[in-house]
Coordinates of C-alpha atoms and ligand atoms in Angstrom, one line a residue:
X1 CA 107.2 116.8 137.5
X2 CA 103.6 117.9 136.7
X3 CA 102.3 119.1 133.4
X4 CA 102.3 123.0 134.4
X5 CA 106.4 122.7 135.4
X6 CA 106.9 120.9 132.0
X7 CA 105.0 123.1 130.2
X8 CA 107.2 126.2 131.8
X9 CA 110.3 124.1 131.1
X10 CA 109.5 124.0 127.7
X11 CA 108.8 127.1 127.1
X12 CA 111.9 128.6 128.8
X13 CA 114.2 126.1 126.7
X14 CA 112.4 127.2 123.4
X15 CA 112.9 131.0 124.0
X16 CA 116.8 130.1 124.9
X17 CA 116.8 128.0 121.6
X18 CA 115.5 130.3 119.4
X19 CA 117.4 133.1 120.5
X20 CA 120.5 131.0 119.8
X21 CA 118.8 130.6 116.0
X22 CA 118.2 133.6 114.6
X23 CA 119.5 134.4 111.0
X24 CA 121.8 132.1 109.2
X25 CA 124.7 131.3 111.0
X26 CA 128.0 128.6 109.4
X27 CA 127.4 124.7 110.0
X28 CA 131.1 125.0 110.9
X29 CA 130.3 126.4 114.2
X30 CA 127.8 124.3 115.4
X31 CA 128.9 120.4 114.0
X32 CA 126.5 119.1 116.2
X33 CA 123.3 120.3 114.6
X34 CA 123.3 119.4 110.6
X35 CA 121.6 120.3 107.6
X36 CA 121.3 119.1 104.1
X37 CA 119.5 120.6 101.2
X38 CA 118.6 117.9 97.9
X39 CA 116.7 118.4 94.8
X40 CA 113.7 116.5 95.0
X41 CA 112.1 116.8 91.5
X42 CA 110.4 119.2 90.0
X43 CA 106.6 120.4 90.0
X44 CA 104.4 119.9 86.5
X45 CA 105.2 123.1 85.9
X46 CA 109.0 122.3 86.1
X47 CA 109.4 124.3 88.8
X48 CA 112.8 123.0 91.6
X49 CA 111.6 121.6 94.0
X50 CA 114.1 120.9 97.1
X51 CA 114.2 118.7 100.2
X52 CA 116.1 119.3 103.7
X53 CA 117.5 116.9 106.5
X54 CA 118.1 118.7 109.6
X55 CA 119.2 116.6 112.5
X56 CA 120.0 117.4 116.4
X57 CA 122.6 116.1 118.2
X58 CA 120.3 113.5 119.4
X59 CA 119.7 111.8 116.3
X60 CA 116.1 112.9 115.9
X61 CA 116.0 113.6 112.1
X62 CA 113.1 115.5 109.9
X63 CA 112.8 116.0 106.5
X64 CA 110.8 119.3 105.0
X65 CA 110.3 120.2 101.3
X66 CA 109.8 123.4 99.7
X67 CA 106.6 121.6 98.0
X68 CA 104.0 122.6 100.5
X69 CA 106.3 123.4 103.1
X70 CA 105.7 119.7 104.0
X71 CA 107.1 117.9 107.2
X72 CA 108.0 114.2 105.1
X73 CA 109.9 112.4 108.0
X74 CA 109.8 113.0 111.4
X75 CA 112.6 109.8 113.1
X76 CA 112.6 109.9 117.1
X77 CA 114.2 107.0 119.4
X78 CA 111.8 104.7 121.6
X79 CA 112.2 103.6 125.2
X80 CA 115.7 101.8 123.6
X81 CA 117.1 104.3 121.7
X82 CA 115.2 102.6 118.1
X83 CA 114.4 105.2 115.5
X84 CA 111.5 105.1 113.5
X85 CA 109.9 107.5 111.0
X86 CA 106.9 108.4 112.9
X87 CA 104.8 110.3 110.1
X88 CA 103.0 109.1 106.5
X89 CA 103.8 109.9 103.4
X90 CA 105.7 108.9 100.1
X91 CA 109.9 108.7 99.4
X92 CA 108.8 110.8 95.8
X93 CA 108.0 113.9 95.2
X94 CA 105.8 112.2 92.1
X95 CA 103.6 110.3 94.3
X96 CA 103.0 114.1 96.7
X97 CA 102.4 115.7 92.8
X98 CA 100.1 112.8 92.0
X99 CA 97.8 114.1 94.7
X100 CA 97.2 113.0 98.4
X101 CA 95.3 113.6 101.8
X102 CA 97.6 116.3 102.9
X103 CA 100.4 114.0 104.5
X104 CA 102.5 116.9 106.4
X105 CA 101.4 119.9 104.6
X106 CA 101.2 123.3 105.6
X107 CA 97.3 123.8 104.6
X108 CA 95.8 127.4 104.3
X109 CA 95.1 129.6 103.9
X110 CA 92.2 128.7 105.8
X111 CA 92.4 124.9 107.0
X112 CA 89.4 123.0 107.7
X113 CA 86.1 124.0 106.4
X114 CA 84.4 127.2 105.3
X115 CA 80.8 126.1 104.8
X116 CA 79.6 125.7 101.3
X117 CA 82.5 127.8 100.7
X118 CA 80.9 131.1 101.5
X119 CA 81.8 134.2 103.6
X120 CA 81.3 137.8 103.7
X121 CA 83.7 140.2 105.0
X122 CA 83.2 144.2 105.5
X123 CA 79.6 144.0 103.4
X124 CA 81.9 141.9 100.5
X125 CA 80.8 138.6 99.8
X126 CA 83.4 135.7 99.0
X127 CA 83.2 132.6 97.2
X128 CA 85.5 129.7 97.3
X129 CA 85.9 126.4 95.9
X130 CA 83.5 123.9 97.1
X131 CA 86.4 121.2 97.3
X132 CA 84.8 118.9 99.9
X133 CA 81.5 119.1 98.6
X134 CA 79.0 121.0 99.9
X135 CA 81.9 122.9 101.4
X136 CA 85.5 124.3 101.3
X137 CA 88.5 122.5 102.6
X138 CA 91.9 123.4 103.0
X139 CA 92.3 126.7 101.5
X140 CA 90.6 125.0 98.3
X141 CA 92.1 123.2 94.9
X142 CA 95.0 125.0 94.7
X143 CA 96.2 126.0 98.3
X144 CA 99.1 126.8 99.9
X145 CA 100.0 122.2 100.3
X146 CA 99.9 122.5 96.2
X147 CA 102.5 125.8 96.5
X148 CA 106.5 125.7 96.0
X149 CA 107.9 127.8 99.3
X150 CA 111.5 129.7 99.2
X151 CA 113.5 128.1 101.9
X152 CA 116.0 129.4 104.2
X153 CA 118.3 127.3 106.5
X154 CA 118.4 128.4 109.9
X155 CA 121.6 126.8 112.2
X156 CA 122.2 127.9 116.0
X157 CA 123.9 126.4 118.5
X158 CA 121.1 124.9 120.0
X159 CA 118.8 124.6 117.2
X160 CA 118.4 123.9 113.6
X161 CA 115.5 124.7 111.4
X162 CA 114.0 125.7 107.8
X163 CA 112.1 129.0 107.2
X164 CA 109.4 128.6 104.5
X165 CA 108.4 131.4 102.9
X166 CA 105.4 131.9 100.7
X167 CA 103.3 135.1 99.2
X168 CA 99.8 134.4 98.4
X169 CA 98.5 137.0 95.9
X170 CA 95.6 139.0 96.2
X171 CA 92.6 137.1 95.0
X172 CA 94.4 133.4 95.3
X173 CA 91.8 130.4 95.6
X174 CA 89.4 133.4 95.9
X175 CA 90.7 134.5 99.4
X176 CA 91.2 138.8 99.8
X177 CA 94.6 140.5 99.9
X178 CA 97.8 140.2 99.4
X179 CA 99.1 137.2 102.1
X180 CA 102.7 137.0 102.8
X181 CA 103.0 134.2 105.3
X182 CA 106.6 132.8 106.8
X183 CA 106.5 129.2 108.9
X184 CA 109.4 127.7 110.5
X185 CA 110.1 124.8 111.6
X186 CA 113.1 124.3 114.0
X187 CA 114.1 121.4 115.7
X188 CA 116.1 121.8 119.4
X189 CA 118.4 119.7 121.4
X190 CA 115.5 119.2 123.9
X191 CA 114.1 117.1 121.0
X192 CA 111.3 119.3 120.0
X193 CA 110.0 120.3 116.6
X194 CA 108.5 123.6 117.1
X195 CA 106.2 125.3 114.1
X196 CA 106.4 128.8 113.9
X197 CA 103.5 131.0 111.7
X198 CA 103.8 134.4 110.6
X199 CA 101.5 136.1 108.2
X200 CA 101.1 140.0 107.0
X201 CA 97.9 141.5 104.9
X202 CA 97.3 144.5 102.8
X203 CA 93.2 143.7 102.7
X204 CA 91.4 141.9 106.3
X205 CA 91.2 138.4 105.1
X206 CA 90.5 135.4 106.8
X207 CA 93.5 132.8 107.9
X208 CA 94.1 129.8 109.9
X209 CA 97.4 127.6 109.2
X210 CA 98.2 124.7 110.7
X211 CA 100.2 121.2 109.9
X212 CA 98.6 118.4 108.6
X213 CA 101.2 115.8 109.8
X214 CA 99.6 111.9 109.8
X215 CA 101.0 110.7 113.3
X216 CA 102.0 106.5 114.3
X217 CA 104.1 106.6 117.4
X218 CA 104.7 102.9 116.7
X219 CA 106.4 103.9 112.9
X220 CA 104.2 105.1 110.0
X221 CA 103.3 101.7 107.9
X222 CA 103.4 99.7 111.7
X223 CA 99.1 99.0 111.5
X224 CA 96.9 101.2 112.8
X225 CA 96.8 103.5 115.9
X226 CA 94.0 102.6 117.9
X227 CA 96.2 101.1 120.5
X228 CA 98.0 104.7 121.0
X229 CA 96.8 106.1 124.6
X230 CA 95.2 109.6 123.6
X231 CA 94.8 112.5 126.3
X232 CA 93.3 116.0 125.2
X233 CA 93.4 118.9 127.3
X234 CA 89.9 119.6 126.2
X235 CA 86.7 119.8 128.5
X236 CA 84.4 120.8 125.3
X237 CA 84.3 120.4 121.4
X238 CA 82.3 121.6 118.6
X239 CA 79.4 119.8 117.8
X240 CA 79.1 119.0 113.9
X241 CA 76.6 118.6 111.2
X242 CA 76.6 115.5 109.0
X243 CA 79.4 117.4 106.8
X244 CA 81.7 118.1 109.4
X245 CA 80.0 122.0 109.4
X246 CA 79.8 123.2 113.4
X247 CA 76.6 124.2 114.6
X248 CA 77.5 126.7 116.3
X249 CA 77.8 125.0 119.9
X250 CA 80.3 124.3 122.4
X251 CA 79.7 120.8 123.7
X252 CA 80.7 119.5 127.0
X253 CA 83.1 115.9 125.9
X254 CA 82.0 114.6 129.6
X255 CA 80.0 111.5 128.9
X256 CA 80.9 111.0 125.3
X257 CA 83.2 109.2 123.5
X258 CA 84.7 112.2 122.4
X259 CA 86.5 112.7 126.1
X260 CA 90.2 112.0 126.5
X261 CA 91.0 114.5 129.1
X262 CA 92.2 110.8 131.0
X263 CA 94.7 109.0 128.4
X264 CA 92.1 106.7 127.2
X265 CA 93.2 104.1 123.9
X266 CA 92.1 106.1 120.3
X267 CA 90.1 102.8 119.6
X268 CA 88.4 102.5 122.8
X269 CA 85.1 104.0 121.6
X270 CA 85.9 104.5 118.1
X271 CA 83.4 102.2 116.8
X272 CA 81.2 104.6 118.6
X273 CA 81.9 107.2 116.5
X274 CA 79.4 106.6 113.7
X275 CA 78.2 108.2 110.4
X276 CA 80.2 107.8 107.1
X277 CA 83.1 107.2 107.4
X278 CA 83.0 107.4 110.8
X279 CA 85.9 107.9 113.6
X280 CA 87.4 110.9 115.0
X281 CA 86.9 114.1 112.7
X282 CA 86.2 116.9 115.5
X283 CA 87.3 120.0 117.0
X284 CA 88.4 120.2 120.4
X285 CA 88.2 123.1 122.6
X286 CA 91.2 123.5 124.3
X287 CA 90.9 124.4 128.3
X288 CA 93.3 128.0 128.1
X289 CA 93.4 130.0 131.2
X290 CA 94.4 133.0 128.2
X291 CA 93.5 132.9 124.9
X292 CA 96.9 132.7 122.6
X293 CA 99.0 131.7 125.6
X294 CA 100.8 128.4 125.0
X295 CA 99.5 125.7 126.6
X296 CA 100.0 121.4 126.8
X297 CA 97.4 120.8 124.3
X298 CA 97.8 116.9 123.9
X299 CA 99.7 113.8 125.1
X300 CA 99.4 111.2 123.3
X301 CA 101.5 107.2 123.8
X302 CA 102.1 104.3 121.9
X303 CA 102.3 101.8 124.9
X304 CA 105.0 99.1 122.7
X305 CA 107.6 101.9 121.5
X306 CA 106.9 104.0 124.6
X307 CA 107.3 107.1 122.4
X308 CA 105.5 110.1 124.0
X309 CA 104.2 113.5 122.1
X310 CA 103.5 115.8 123.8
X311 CA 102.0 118.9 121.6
X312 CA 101.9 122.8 123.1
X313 CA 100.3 125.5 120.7
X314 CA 99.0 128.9 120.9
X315 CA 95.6 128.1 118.8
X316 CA 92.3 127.7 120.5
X317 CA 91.2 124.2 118.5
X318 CA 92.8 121.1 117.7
X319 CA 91.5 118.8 114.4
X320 CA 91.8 115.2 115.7
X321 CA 91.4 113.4 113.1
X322 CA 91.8 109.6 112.4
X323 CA 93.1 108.8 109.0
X324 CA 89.1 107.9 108.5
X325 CA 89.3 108.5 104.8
X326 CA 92.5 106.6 104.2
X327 CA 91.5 102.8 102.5
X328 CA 94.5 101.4 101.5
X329 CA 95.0 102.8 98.0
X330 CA 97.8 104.9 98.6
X331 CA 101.3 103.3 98.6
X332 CA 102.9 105.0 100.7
X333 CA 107.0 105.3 101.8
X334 CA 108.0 101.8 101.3
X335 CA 105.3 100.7 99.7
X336 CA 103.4 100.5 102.6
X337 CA 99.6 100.5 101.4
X338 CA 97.8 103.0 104.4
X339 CA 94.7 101.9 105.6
X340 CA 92.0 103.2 107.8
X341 CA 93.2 104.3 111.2
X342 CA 96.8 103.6 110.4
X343 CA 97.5 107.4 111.6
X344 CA 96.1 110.2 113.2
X345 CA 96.4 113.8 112.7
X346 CA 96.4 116.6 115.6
X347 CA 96.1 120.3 113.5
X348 CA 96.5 122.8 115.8
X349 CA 94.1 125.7 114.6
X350 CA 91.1 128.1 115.0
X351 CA 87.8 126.1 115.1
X352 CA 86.5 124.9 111.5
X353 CA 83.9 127.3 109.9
X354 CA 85.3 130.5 112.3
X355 CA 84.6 133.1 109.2
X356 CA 80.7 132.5 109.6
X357 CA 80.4 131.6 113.4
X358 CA 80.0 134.7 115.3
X359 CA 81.0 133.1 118.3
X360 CA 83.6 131.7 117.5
X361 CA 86.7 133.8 118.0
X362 CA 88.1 135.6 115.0
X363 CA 90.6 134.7 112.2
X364 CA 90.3 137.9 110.7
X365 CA 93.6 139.3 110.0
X366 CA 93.7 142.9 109.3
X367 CA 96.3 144.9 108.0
X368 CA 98.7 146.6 110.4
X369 CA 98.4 143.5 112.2
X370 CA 100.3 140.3 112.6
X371 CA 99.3 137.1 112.3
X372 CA 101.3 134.1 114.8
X373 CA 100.9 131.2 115.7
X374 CA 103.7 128.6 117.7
X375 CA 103.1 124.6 117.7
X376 CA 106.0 122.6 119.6
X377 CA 105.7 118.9 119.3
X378 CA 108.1 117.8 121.8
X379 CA 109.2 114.1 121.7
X380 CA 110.4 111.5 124.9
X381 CA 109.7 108.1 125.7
X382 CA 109.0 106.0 128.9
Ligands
GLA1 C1 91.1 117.1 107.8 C2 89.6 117.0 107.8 C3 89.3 115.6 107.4 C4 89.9 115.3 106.1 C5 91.4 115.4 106.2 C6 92.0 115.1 104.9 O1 91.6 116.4 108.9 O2 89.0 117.4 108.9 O3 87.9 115.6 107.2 O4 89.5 116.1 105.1 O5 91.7 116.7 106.6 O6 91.7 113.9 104.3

């Protein structure tokens, strides 16, 4: 089967999937797809926080938290049928509130960076936190990773999922308007984790949401990734300045290390990637016959486990990122101490800096309109 079929296949299940989810329906009736809701702690500011396992009939497991609408564990079967927990993070709500490299968050309102955390919008000019000096990152100090979501449990017969709901007041982290923004995350029986985004406005604000998931196909705390066979439906990228600011260009990958449109090992011309702390941090341009039309985005394969992601998504850009910043002093789930390259991220998005890059296509949400965005993460192995 080629890509294209797949990528139809998946896309036809999905629609048939969530039609069979919509709106709360008993576990009773569907035994095979579970769901379990925990405390998990509670914030500084003793507010509940609460944590969900949803599981599919296949085993494949995930964890979510009302504390940044967070993905915390993501367990899918290898080659043999083994299940591993394939993303970073902690097993406490303490270590998340104790501050972290947004393991699994939802980040917003605009991921990435706005540079030196400046913007004008209709003759208004913005400023933001400068959180990643000289510039913005993230949605800023206090964005919508640091936020406790309302939660609703969503059971179908062919899919189970979380609803995360959030609204963002006028003037939060210094962004305009009044954001109300909805993600869901639902897991089907085809093994997929699909991420949906919804946002409404009543002032033209910028947005751009994605998940900030740390991949290891192998199991998170397993070493690093650089063995992990990358492919990235990308024939151009975003050329950077020395703090991770476009320049405005979109550069042809052909010839650099930064081309994986063949599956081509993460580490085979890492060491390439130079500057401080060097590694993949970059913006790729994803080949779309439509803008907004779902598309295979990335493939990527851990050659021991055989576990295969493949990731679709409506967004023009994907972050690859390479866990450059992580040195080992986070213990993570298990005490596992992280270390450079021991996961890599894949955030689905508009490209970094959009708001002042006139080329660049928009994330300008206006009100009256509707913001979307769809991310399926859909899991085999070979
Ligand atoms: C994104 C950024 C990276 C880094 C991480 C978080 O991937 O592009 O530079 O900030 O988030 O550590």
């Amino acid at each position: 089967m080629n890509y294209r079929s797949i990528e139809i296949l998946t896309i036809a299940c999905l629609a048939v999937s969530l039609f069979a989810c919509k709106g709360p329906k008993s576990y009773k009736e569907n035994p095979d797809f579970k769901v379990e809701k925990a405390e998990f702690g509670m914030t500084k500011e003793g507010e509940p926080v609460q944590i969900f396992t949803i599981e599919n009939p296949n085993g494949v497991k995930v964890k979510l938290t009302t504390y940044g609408a967070m993905l915390t564990e993501l367990h899918v079967p290898d080659r043999n049928g083994g299940f591993t927990d394939i993303v970073l993070g902690f097993d406490d709500l303490e270590s998340y509130l104790a501050g972290h490299p947004y393991f699994g968050v939802i980040a917003g309102r605009v991921a990435n960076r706005i540079a030196k955390g400046k913007f004008s919008l209709n003759g208004k000019d913005y400023t933001l936190a400068t959180n990643n000096a000289p510039n913005h990152l993230h949605g800023g100090e206090n964005g919508l990773d640091k936020k406790v979501w309302k939660a609703e449990e969503l059971i179908g017969s062919n899919a189970v999922g979380i609803r995360f709901a959030y609204s963002s007041p006028d003037g939060e982290e210094g962004y305009p308007g009044k954001l109300d923004i909805v993600v869901t995350y639902t897991l089907t029986e085809d093994n997929s984790l699909v991420i949906e985004y919804e946002a409404v406005t009543d002032q033209a604000t910028p947005i751009n949401l994605t998940n900030h998931a740390y991949f290891n196909l192998a199991g998170e705390g397993s070493g690093t990734i650089l063995n992990q066979q990358m492919q990235i439906f990308a024939d151009h990228f975003t050329p950077v300045d020395d703090t991770l600011i476009p320049t405005g260009e979109i550069g042809p990958v052909k010839g650099t290390s930064m081309d994986f449109t063949q599956p081509m090992t993460i580490g085979s011309r890492i060491g390439k990637m130079v500057g401080d702390p060097g590694g993949y941090d970059h913006n790729y341009v994803l080949n779309k016959k439509q803008p907004g039309q779902s598309s295979l985005a990335v493939r990527v394969k851990d050659p021991s486990s055989g576990r295969v992601m493949e990731i679709y998504t409506t967004e023009p850009g994907v972050q690859f990122y390479t866990g450059n910043f992580l040195d080992g002093t986070l213990e993570g789930k298990a005490g596992n101490a992280y270390q450079k390259n021991d996961g890599f991220c894949l955030e689905c998005q508009h490209f970094p800096d959009s708001i002042n890059q006139p080329n660049f296509p928009s994330v300008v949400l206006n009100p009256g309109e509707k913001y979307t965005q769809t991310t399926i993460h859909k899991f085999t192995a070979e």
